Amino acid sequence: MSSHQNLQDITEDQLSLASIHYMRSHYQEAIDIYKRILLDNREYLALNVYVALCYYKLDYYDVSQEVLAVYLQQVPDSTIALNLKACNHFRLYNGKAAEAELKNLTESASSSFEFGKELIKHNLVVFRGGEGALQVLPPLVDVIPEARLNLVIYYLRQDDVQEAYNLIKDLEPTAPQEYILKGVVNAAVGQEMGLRDHLKIAQQFFQLVGESASERDTIPGRQCMSSYFFLLRQFGNVLIYLNSVKSYFYNDDTFNFNYAQAKAATGCFNEAEEVFLLIQSEKIKRDFVYLSWLARCYIVNKKPQLAWKLYLKMETSGDSFSLLQLIANDCYKLRQFYYSAKAFDVLERLDSNTEYWEGKRGACVGVFQMILAGQEAKETLREVLHLLKSTGNSQVEYIVRIMKKWAKENRVPV
């Protein structure tokens, strides 16, 4: 800071100050200096690229495009400017639109301009959703700073959390994106391996970014605060931040997955069910967290048959056993005894634990009580008797005899 006092109001010194602001992520301050210089020196066309880059960093991609156009009118074949234009298109539209902008550049870049070629190769991997990442990015990790970050993102998308962690563990973050990514990786490691220290590190990084003056009112900043409170399991606060950016993520499966969990955790099961069903990703829909929360939503929303269908679609595994336990117990608590009995019956077949028989017995009696009260179809009694008879317990005969006696007296075929 002492060196700042030595800077004079001359172009060279002011450009140096602007670059320092940029490196410190103080993009608006850098923009103010560049614009002030451009007012007196319109011939300094390249400064428009610097301004456009600052706006890009501030997520004002449309403004960045407008400023960049001034420079490209005069220098239409600039590698840096065309690359930035492609990056804006990626943010504003999609990877295909961005790749189209780079097409002419890839054909015209000279073999001597190696930096430009490397940058384009790197960005094409990003535009193509990670295609070719393992071939292109590793050699660029120490050439292009973003290459390391994008390789970490690739590993995370491949569920290779350990490789992602190995690549980022020694990185000292200096920019918000680096803090965020390091937080995401630590959260993934902590959740996958049950390591609380990593979860605490993730919380610290998310809070640091989310409460910083430069990021707290940005979309990533608010996402950081939602992640911070998610890890603390303070879901009411999670929803405050997610609701503030919800309109930007309507079709984003990851956002909807987190939003639906927070809704369910705060008791808003109808809304949670709706959001869970918006998710298209097959990977998420196979996740046990998704299946268990959706099943719970179905049960609370009085659709236990849909929760049962979720179980029937699963292959036999530890997750399917856990889902059975959830259905059995949650249905029992909410007096949805028929599906509770079916779930306890399967659990009893898989594990001879007496608790499962006791649960099934209680659920079957519960179904019978609901039939007597006219809240369950009489025809259900036949299946209840079938479920009871599958158990070799001495109590079965007594319960079955009572049910059959009632059925005979009321002319219910069993």
PDB file of N, CA and C in Angstrom, residues 5-80:
ATOM      1  N   GLN A   5       1.148   5.372  -2.725  1.00  0.00           N
ATOM      2  CA  GLN A   5       1.323   6.798  -2.489  1.00  0.00           C
ATOM      3  C   GLN A   5       2.321   7.419  -3.465  1.00  0.00           C
ATOM      4  N   ASN A   6       3.162   6.579  -4.030  1.00  0.00           N
ATOM      5  CA  ASN A   6       4.172   7.084  -4.967  1.00  0.00           C
ATOM      6  C   ASN A   6       3.649   7.172  -6.398  1.00  0.00           C
ATOM      7  N   LEU A   7       2.447   6.614  -6.646  1.00  0.00           N
ATOM      8  CA  LEU A   7       1.885   6.654  -7.990  1.00  0.00           C
ATOM      9  C   LEU A   7       1.416   8.068  -8.325  1.00  0.00           C
ATOM     10  N   GLN A   8       1.715   8.482  -9.548  1.00  0.00           N
ATOM     11  CA  GLN A   8       1.322   9.822  -9.989  1.00  0.00           C
ATOM     12  C   GLN A   8       0.145   9.720 -10.951  1.00  0.00           C
ATOM     13  N   ASP A   9      -0.465  10.859 -11.217  1.00  0.00           N
ATOM     14  CA  ASP A   9      -1.616  10.880 -12.109  1.00  0.00           C
ATOM     15  C   ASP A   9      -1.159  10.940 -13.562  1.00  0.00           C
ATOM     16  N   ILE A  10      -0.367   9.951 -13.933  1.00  0.00           N
ATOM     17  CA  ILE A  10       0.076   9.821 -15.315  1.00  0.00           C
ATOM     18  C   ILE A  10      -0.385   8.457 -15.827  1.00  0.00           C
ATOM     19  N   THR A  11      -0.508   8.346 -17.138  1.00  0.00           N
ATOM     20  CA  THR A  11      -1.117   7.145 -17.722  1.00  0.00           C
ATOM     21  C   THR A  11      -0.428   5.864 -17.282  1.00  0.00           C
ATOM     22  N   GLU A  12       0.893   5.844 -17.314  1.00  0.00           N
ATOM     23  CA  GLU A  12       1.622   4.615 -16.980  1.00  0.00           C
ATOM     24  C   GLU A  12       1.320   4.162 -15.554  1.00  0.00           C
ATOM     25  N   ASP A  13       1.363   5.120 -14.622  1.00  0.00           N
ATOM     26  CA  ASP A  13       1.108   4.774 -13.220  1.00  0.00           C
ATOM     27  C   ASP A  13      -0.333   4.316 -13.012  1.00  0.00           C
ATOM     28  N   GLN A  14      -1.257   4.979 -13.675  1.00  0.00           N
ATOM     29  CA  GLN A  14      -2.668   4.621 -13.524  1.00  0.00           C
ATOM     30  C   GLN A  14      -2.969   3.239 -14.120  1.00  0.00           C
ATOM     31  N   LEU A  15      -2.310   2.908 -15.220  1.00  0.00           N
ATOM     32  CA  LEU A  15      -2.465   1.577 -15.804  1.00  0.00           C
ATOM     33  C   LEU A  15      -1.911   0.509 -14.857  1.00  0.00           C
ATOM     34  N   SER A  16      -0.819   0.831 -14.200  1.00  0.00           N
ATOM     35  CA  SER A  16      -0.255  -0.101 -13.215  1.00  0.00           C
ATOM     36  C   SER A  16      -1.221  -0.305 -12.060  1.00  0.00           C
ATOM     37  N   LEU A  17      -1.836   0.795 -11.600  1.00  0.00           N
ATOM     38  CA  LEU A  17      -2.796   0.703 -10.501  1.00  0.00           C
ATOM     39  C   LEU A  17      -4.013  -0.127 -10.917  1.00  0.00           C
ATOM     40  N   ALA A  18      -4.474   0.073 -12.156  1.00  0.00           N
ATOM     41  CA  ALA A  18      -5.619  -0.694 -12.651  1.00  0.00           C
ATOM     42  C   ALA A  18      -5.302  -2.183 -12.692  1.00  0.00           C
ATOM     43  N   SER A  19      -4.094  -2.523 -13.106  1.00  0.00           N
ATOM     44  CA  SER A  19      -3.720  -3.950 -13.175  1.00  0.00           C
ATOM     45  C   SER A  19      -3.654  -4.566 -11.780  1.00  0.00           C
ATOM     46  N   ILE A  20      -3.215  -3.758 -10.800  1.00  0.00           N
ATOM     47  CA  ILE A  20      -3.190  -4.256  -9.419  1.00  0.00           C
ATOM     48  C   ILE A  20      -4.613  -4.513  -8.932  1.00  0.00           C
ATOM     49  N   HIS A  21      -5.501  -3.566  -9.227  1.00  0.00           N
ATOM     50  CA  HIS A  21      -6.906  -3.767  -8.861  1.00  0.00           C
ATOM     51  C   HIS A  21      -7.444  -5.048  -9.487  1.00  0.00           C
ATOM     52  N   TYR A  22      -7.110  -5.273 -10.749  1.00  0.00           N
ATOM     53  CA  TYR A  22      -7.596  -6.469 -11.447  1.00  0.00           C
ATOM     54  C   TYR A  22      -7.085  -7.732 -10.761  1.00  0.00           C
ATOM     55  N   MET A  23      -5.797  -7.761 -10.440  1.00  0.00           N
ATOM     56  CA  MET A  23      -5.224  -8.955  -9.813  1.00  0.00           C
ATOM     57  C   MET A  23      -5.814  -9.210  -8.435  1.00  0.00           C
ATOM     58  N   ARG A  24      -6.314  -8.146  -7.801  1.00  0.00           N
ATOM     59  CA  ARG A  24      -6.930  -8.303  -6.475  1.00  0.00           C
ATOM     60  C   ARG A  24      -8.441  -8.523  -6.565  1.00  0.00           C
ATOM     61  N   SER A  25      -8.929  -8.718  -7.786  1.00  0.00           N
ATOM     62  CA  SER A  25     -10.364  -8.938  -8.046  1.00  0.00           C
ATOM     63  C   SER A  25     -11.210  -7.702  -7.756  1.00  0.00           C
ATOM     64  N   HIS A  26     -10.578  -6.533  -7.760  1.00  0.00           N
ATOM     65  CA  HIS A  26     -11.308  -5.270  -7.587  1.00  0.00           C
ATOM     66  C   HIS A  26     -11.638  -4.734  -8.990  1.00  0.00           C
ATOM     67  N   TYR A  27     -12.548  -5.430  -9.649  1.00  0.00           N
ATOM     68  CA  TYR A  27     -12.770  -5.178 -11.073  1.00  0.00           C
ATOM     69  C   TYR A  27     -13.425  -3.822 -11.353  1.00  0.00           C
ATOM     70  N   GLN A  28     -14.342  -3.396 -10.494  1.00  0.00           N
ATOM     71  CA  GLN A  28     -14.999  -2.112 -10.734  1.00  0.00           C
ATOM     72  C   GLN A  28     -14.006  -0.956 -10.633  1.00  0.00           C
ATOM     73  N   GLU A  29     -13.081  -1.054  -9.679  1.00  0.00           N
ATOM     74  CA  GLU A  29     -12.060  -0.012  -9.536  1.00  0.00           C
ATOM     75  C   GLU A  29     -11.170   0.050 -10.782  1.00  0.00           C
ATOM     76  N   ALA A  30     -10.848  -1.137 -11.323  1.00  0.00           N
ATOM     77  CA  ALA A  30     -10.035  -1.183 -12.545  1.00  0.00           C
ATOM     78  C   ALA A  30     -10.799  -0.562 -13.712  1.00  0.00           C
ATOM     79  N   ILE A  31     -12.092  -0.888 -13.819  1.00  0.00           N
ATOM     80  CA  ILE A  31     -12.922  -0.323 -14.889  1.00  0.00           C
ATOM     81  C   ILE A  31     -12.932   1.200 -14.821  1.00  0.00           C
ATOM     82  N   ASP A  32     -13.099   1.741 -13.621  1.00  0.00           N
ATOM     83  CA  ASP A  32     -13.159   3.202 -13.450  1.00  0.00           C
ATOM     84  C   ASP A  32     -11.877   3.873 -13.974  1.00  0.00           C
ATOM     85  N   ILE A  33     -10.732   3.266 -13.699  1.00  0.00           N
ATOM     86  CA  ILE A  33      -9.462   3.842 -14.159  1.00  0.00           C
ATOM     87  C   ILE A  33      -9.350   3.747 -15.677  1.00  0.00           C
ATOM     88  N   TYR A  34      -9.675   2.569 -16.235  1.00  0.00           N
ATOM     89  CA  TYR A  34      -9.583   2.397 -17.689  1.00  0.00           C
ATOM     90  C   TYR A  34     -10.505   3.372 -18.421  1.00  0.00           C
ATOM     91  N   LYS A  35     -11.714   3.543 -17.908  1.00  0.00           N
ATOM     92  CA  LYS A  35     -12.667   4.447 -18.564  1.00  0.00           C
ATOM     93  C   LYS A  35     -12.184   5.894 -18.497  1.00  0.00           C
ATOM     94  N   ARG A  36     -11.583   6.250 -17.387  1.00  0.00           N
ATOM     95  CA  ARG A  36     -11.066   7.612 -17.230  1.00  0.00           C
ATOM     96  C   ARG A  36      -9.940   7.877 -18.235  1.00  0.00           C
ATOM     97  N   ILE A  37      -9.082   6.884 -18.426  1.00  0.00           N
ATOM     98  CA  ILE A  37      -7.986   7.033 -19.394  1.00  0.00           C
ATOM     99  C   ILE A  37      -8.542   7.083 -20.813  1.00  0.00           C
ATOM    100  N   LEU A  38      -9.552   6.257 -21.102  1.00  0.00           N
ATOM    101  CA  LEU A  38     -10.135   6.228 -22.447  1.00  0.00           C
ATOM    102  C   LEU A  38     -10.824   7.539 -22.824  1.00  0.00           C
ATOM    103  N   LEU A  39     -11.343   8.251 -21.833  1.00  0.00           N
ATOM    104  CA  LEU A  39     -11.979   9.542 -22.127  1.00  0.00           C
ATOM    105  C   LEU A  39     -11.011  10.509 -22.787  1.00  0.00           C
ATOM    106  N   ASP A  40      -9.756  10.469 -22.355  1.00  0.00           N
ATOM    107  CA  ASP A  40      -8.738  11.380 -22.888  1.00  0.00           C
ATOM    108  C   ASP A  40      -7.888  10.749 -23.986  1.00  0.00           C
ATOM    109  N   ASN A  41      -7.978   9.425 -24.109  1.00  0.00           N
ATOM    110  CA  ASN A  41      -7.118   8.725 -25.075  1.00  0.00           C
ATOM    111  C   ASN A  41      -7.908   7.638 -25.808  1.00  0.00           C
ATOM    112  N   ARG A  42      -8.815   8.060 -26.662  1.00  0.00           N
ATOM    113  CA  ARG A  42      -9.672   7.098 -27.350  1.00  0.00           C
ATOM    114  C   ARG A  42      -8.890   6.200 -28.301  1.00  0.00           C
ATOM    115  N   GLU A  43      -7.680   6.628 -28.646  1.00  0.00           N
ATOM    116  CA  GLU A  43      -6.866   5.813 -29.550  1.00  0.00           C
ATOM    117  C   GLU A  43      -6.295   4.577 -28.840  1.00  0.00           C
ATOM    118  N   TYR A  44      -6.396   4.537 -27.507  1.00  0.00           N
ATOM    119  CA  TYR A  44      -5.908   3.373 -26.760  1.00  0.00           C
ATOM    120  C   TYR A  44      -6.963   2.251 -26.832  1.00  0.00           C
ATOM    121  N   LEU A  45      -7.154   1.733 -28.031  1.00  0.00           N
ATOM    122  CA  LEU A  45      -8.237   0.773 -28.280  1.00  0.00           C
ATOM    123  C   LEU A  45      -8.160  -0.482 -27.404  1.00  0.00           C
ATOM    124  N   ALA A  46      -6.952  -0.935 -27.125  1.00  0.00           N
ATOM    125  CA  ALA A  46      -6.791  -2.190 -26.386  1.00  0.00           C
ATOM    126  C   ALA A  46      -7.381  -2.116 -24.977  1.00  0.00           C
ATOM    127  N   LEU A  47      -7.505  -0.896 -24.453  1.00  0.00           N
ATOM    128  CA  LEU A  47      -8.088  -0.764 -23.122  1.00  0.00           C
ATOM    129  C   LEU A  47      -9.534  -1.252 -23.099  1.00  0.00           C
ATOM    130  N   ASN A  48     -10.200  -1.219 -24.262  1.00  0.00           N
ATOM    131  CA  ASN A  48     -11.563  -1.750 -24.327  1.00  0.00           C
ATOM    132  C   ASN A  48     -11.591  -3.245 -24.016  1.00  0.00           C
ATOM    133  N   VAL A  49     -10.547  -3.940 -24.419  1.00  0.00           N
ATOM    134  CA  VAL A  49     -10.461  -5.373 -24.107  1.00  0.00           C
ATOM    135  C   VAL A  49     -10.316  -5.571 -22.605  1.00  0.00           C
ATOM    136  N   TYR A  50      -9.499  -4.691 -21.951  1.00  0.00           N
ATOM    137  CA  TYR A  50      -9.319  -4.792 -20.505  1.00  0.00           C
ATOM    138  C   TYR A  50     -10.638  -4.524 -19.780  1.00  0.00           C
ATOM    139  N   VAL A  51     -11.357  -3.516 -20.247  1.00  0.00           N
ATOM    140  CA  VAL A  51     -12.660  -3.187 -19.645  1.00  0.00           C
ATOM    141  C   VAL A  51     -13.635  -4.355 -19.844  1.00  0.00           C
ATOM    142  N   ALA A  52     -13.642  -4.902 -21.047  1.00  0.00           N
ATOM    143  CA  ALA A  52     -14.536  -6.026 -21.339  1.00  0.00           C
ATOM    144  C   ALA A  52     -14.210  -7.230 -20.460  1.00  0.00           C
ATOM    145  N   LEU A  53     -12.924  -7.459 -20.230  1.00  0.00           N
ATOM    146  CA  LEU A  53     -12.500  -8.570 -19.384  1.00  0.00           C
ATOM    147  C   LEU A  53     -12.962  -8.360 -17.941  1.00  0.00           C
ATOM    148  N   CYS A  54     -12.882  -7.099 -17.472  1.00  0.00           N
ATOM    149  CA  CYS A  54     -13.366  -6.796 -16.116  1.00  0.00           C
ATOM    150  C   CYS A  54     -14.872  -7.047 -16.007  1.00  0.00           C
ATOM    151  N   TYR A  55     -15.626  -6.628 -17.008  1.00  0.00           N
ATOM    152  CA  TYR A  55     -17.069  -6.860 -16.983  1.00  0.00           C
ATOM    153  C   TYR A  55     -17.380  -8.363 -17.025  1.00  0.00           C
ATOM    154  N   TYR A  56     -16.570  -9.099 -17.769  1.00  0.00           N
ATOM    155  CA  TYR A  56     -16.731 -10.558 -17.806  1.00  0.00           C
ATOM    156  C   TYR A  56     -16.547 -11.138 -16.402  1.00  0.00           C
ATOM    157  N   LYS A  57     -15.522 -10.658 -15.711  1.00  0.00           N
ATOM    158  CA  LYS A  57     -15.252 -11.147 -14.360  1.00  0.00           C
ATOM    159  C   LYS A  57     -16.376 -10.787 -13.393  1.00  0.00           C
ATOM    160  N   LEU A  58     -17.096  -9.703 -13.689  1.00  0.00           N
ATOM    161  CA  LEU A  58     -18.217  -9.273 -12.849  1.00  0.00           C
ATOM    162  C   LEU A  58     -19.530  -9.936 -13.258  1.00  0.00           C
ATOM    163  N   ASP A  59     -19.464 -10.849 -14.227  1.00  0.00           N
ATOM    164  CA  ASP A  59     -20.652 -11.570 -14.741  1.00  0.00           C
ATOM    165  C   ASP A  59     -21.573 -10.699 -15.587  1.00  0.00           C
ATOM    166  N   TYR A  60     -21.090  -9.534 -16.024  1.00  0.00           N
ATOM    167  CA  TYR A  60     -21.886  -8.689 -16.935  1.00  0.00           C
ATOM    168  C   TYR A  60     -21.482  -9.020 -18.372  1.00  0.00           C
ATOM    169  N   TYR A  61     -21.911 -10.201 -18.822  1.00  0.00           N
ATOM    170  CA  TYR A  61     -21.429 -10.710 -20.101  1.00  0.00           C
ATOM    171  C   TYR A  61     -21.951  -9.904 -21.287  1.00  0.00           C
ATOM    172  N   ASP A  62     -23.184  -9.424 -21.200  1.00  0.00           N
ATOM    173  CA  ASP A  62     -23.722  -8.631 -22.303  1.00  0.00           C
ATOM    174  C   ASP A  62     -23.009  -7.281 -22.416  1.00  0.00           C
ATOM    175  N   VAL A  63     -22.693  -6.665 -21.279  1.00  0.00           N
ATOM    176  CA  VAL A  63     -21.944  -5.398 -21.298  1.00  0.00           C
ATOM    177  C   VAL A  63     -20.542  -5.634 -21.844  1.00  0.00           C
ATOM    178  N   SER A  64     -19.944  -6.747 -21.440  1.00  0.00           N
ATOM    179  CA  SER A  64     -18.611  -7.106 -21.927  1.00  0.00           C
ATOM    180  C   SER A  64     -18.615  -7.208 -23.445  1.00  0.00           C
ATOM    181  N   GLN A  65     -19.663  -7.815 -24.008  1.00  0.00           N
ATOM    182  CA  GLN A  65     -19.777  -7.945 -25.468  1.00  0.00           C
ATOM    183  C   GLN A  65     -19.824  -6.579 -26.154  1.00  0.00           C
ATOM    184  N   GLU A  66     -20.595  -5.679 -25.589  1.00  0.00           N
ATOM    185  CA  GLU A  66     -20.738  -4.346 -26.193  1.00  0.00           C
ATOM    186  C   GLU A  66     -19.403  -3.617 -26.224  1.00  0.00           C
ATOM    187  N   VAL A  67     -18.674  -3.667 -25.128  1.00  0.00           N
ATOM    188  CA  VAL A  67     -17.380  -2.979 -25.057  1.00  0.00           C
ATOM    189  C   VAL A  67     -16.377  -3.642 -25.997  1.00  0.00           C
ATOM    190  N   LEU A  68     -16.413  -4.961 -26.043  1.00  0.00           N
ATOM    191  CA  LEU A  68     -15.482  -5.716 -26.873  1.00  0.00           C
ATOM    192  C   LEU A  68     -15.694  -5.425 -28.361  1.00  0.00           C
ATOM    193  N   ALA A  69     -16.935  -5.188 -28.736  1.00  0.00           N
ATOM    194  CA  ALA A  69     -17.257  -4.924 -30.145  1.00  0.00           C
ATOM    195  C   ALA A  69     -16.518  -3.702 -30.679  1.00  0.00           C
ATOM    196  N   VAL A  70     -16.282  -2.713 -29.824  1.00  0.00           N
ATOM    197  CA  VAL A  70     -15.560  -1.494 -30.227  1.00  0.00           C
ATOM    198  C   VAL A  70     -14.163  -1.857 -30.718  1.00  0.00           C
ATOM    199  N   TYR A  71     -13.505  -2.745 -30.004  1.00  0.00           N
ATOM    200  CA  TYR A  71     -12.149  -3.156 -30.370  1.00  0.00           C
ATOM    201  C   TYR A  71     -12.146  -4.062 -31.595  1.00  0.00           C
ATOM    202  N   LEU A  72     -13.101  -5.005 -31.630  1.00  0.00           N
ATOM    203  CA  LEU A  72     -13.127  -5.971 -32.741  1.00  0.00           C
ATOM    204  C   LEU A  72     -13.471  -5.315 -34.083  1.00  0.00           C
ATOM    205  N   GLN A  73     -14.136  -4.174 -34.047  1.00  0.00           N
ATOM    206  CA  GLN A  73     -14.394  -3.449 -35.296  1.00  0.00           C
ATOM    207  C   GLN A  73     -13.095  -3.001 -35.943  1.00  0.00           C
ATOM    208  N   GLN A  74     -12.123  -2.695 -35.121  1.00  0.00           N
ATOM    209  CA  GLN A  74     -10.832  -2.225 -35.625  1.00  0.00           C
ATOM    210  C   GLN A  74      -9.813  -3.365 -35.770  1.00  0.00           C
ATOM    211  N   VAL A  75      -9.909  -4.354 -34.892  1.00  0.00           N
ATOM    212  CA  VAL A  75      -8.950  -5.477 -34.918  1.00  0.00           C
ATOM    213  C   VAL A  75      -9.743  -6.786 -34.909  1.00  0.00           C
ATOM    214  N   PRO A  76     -10.332  -7.150 -36.050  1.00  0.00           N
ATOM    215  CA  PRO A  76     -11.245  -8.298 -36.095  1.00  0.00           C
ATOM    216  C   PRO A  76     -10.594  -9.662 -35.913  1.00  0.00           C
ATOM    217  N   ASP A  77      -9.272  -9.750 -36.022  1.00  0.00           N
ATOM    218  CA  ASP A  77      -8.615 -11.063 -35.916  1.00  0.00           C
ATOM    219  C   ASP A  77      -7.827 -11.221 -34.619  1.00  0.00           C
ATOM    220  N   SER A  78      -8.135 -10.415 -33.604  1.00  0.00           N
ATOM    221  CA  SER A  78      -7.428 -10.507 -32.320  1.00  0.00           C
ATOM    222  C   SER A  78      -7.763 -11.816 -31.611  1.00  0.00           C
ATOM    223  N   THR A  79      -6.732 -12.600 -31.333  1.00  0.00           N
ATOM    224  CA  THR A  79      -6.936 -13.882 -30.651  1.00  0.00           C
ATOM    225  C   THR A  79      -7.559 -13.689 -29.277  1.00  0.00           C
ATOM    226  N   ILE A  80      -7.011 -12.761 -28.489  1.00  0.00           N
ATOM    227  CA  ILE A  80      -7.499 -12.536 -27.130  1.00  0.00           C
ATOM    228  C   ILE A  80      -8.946 -12.044 -27.146  1.00  0.00           C
TER     229      ILE A  80
END
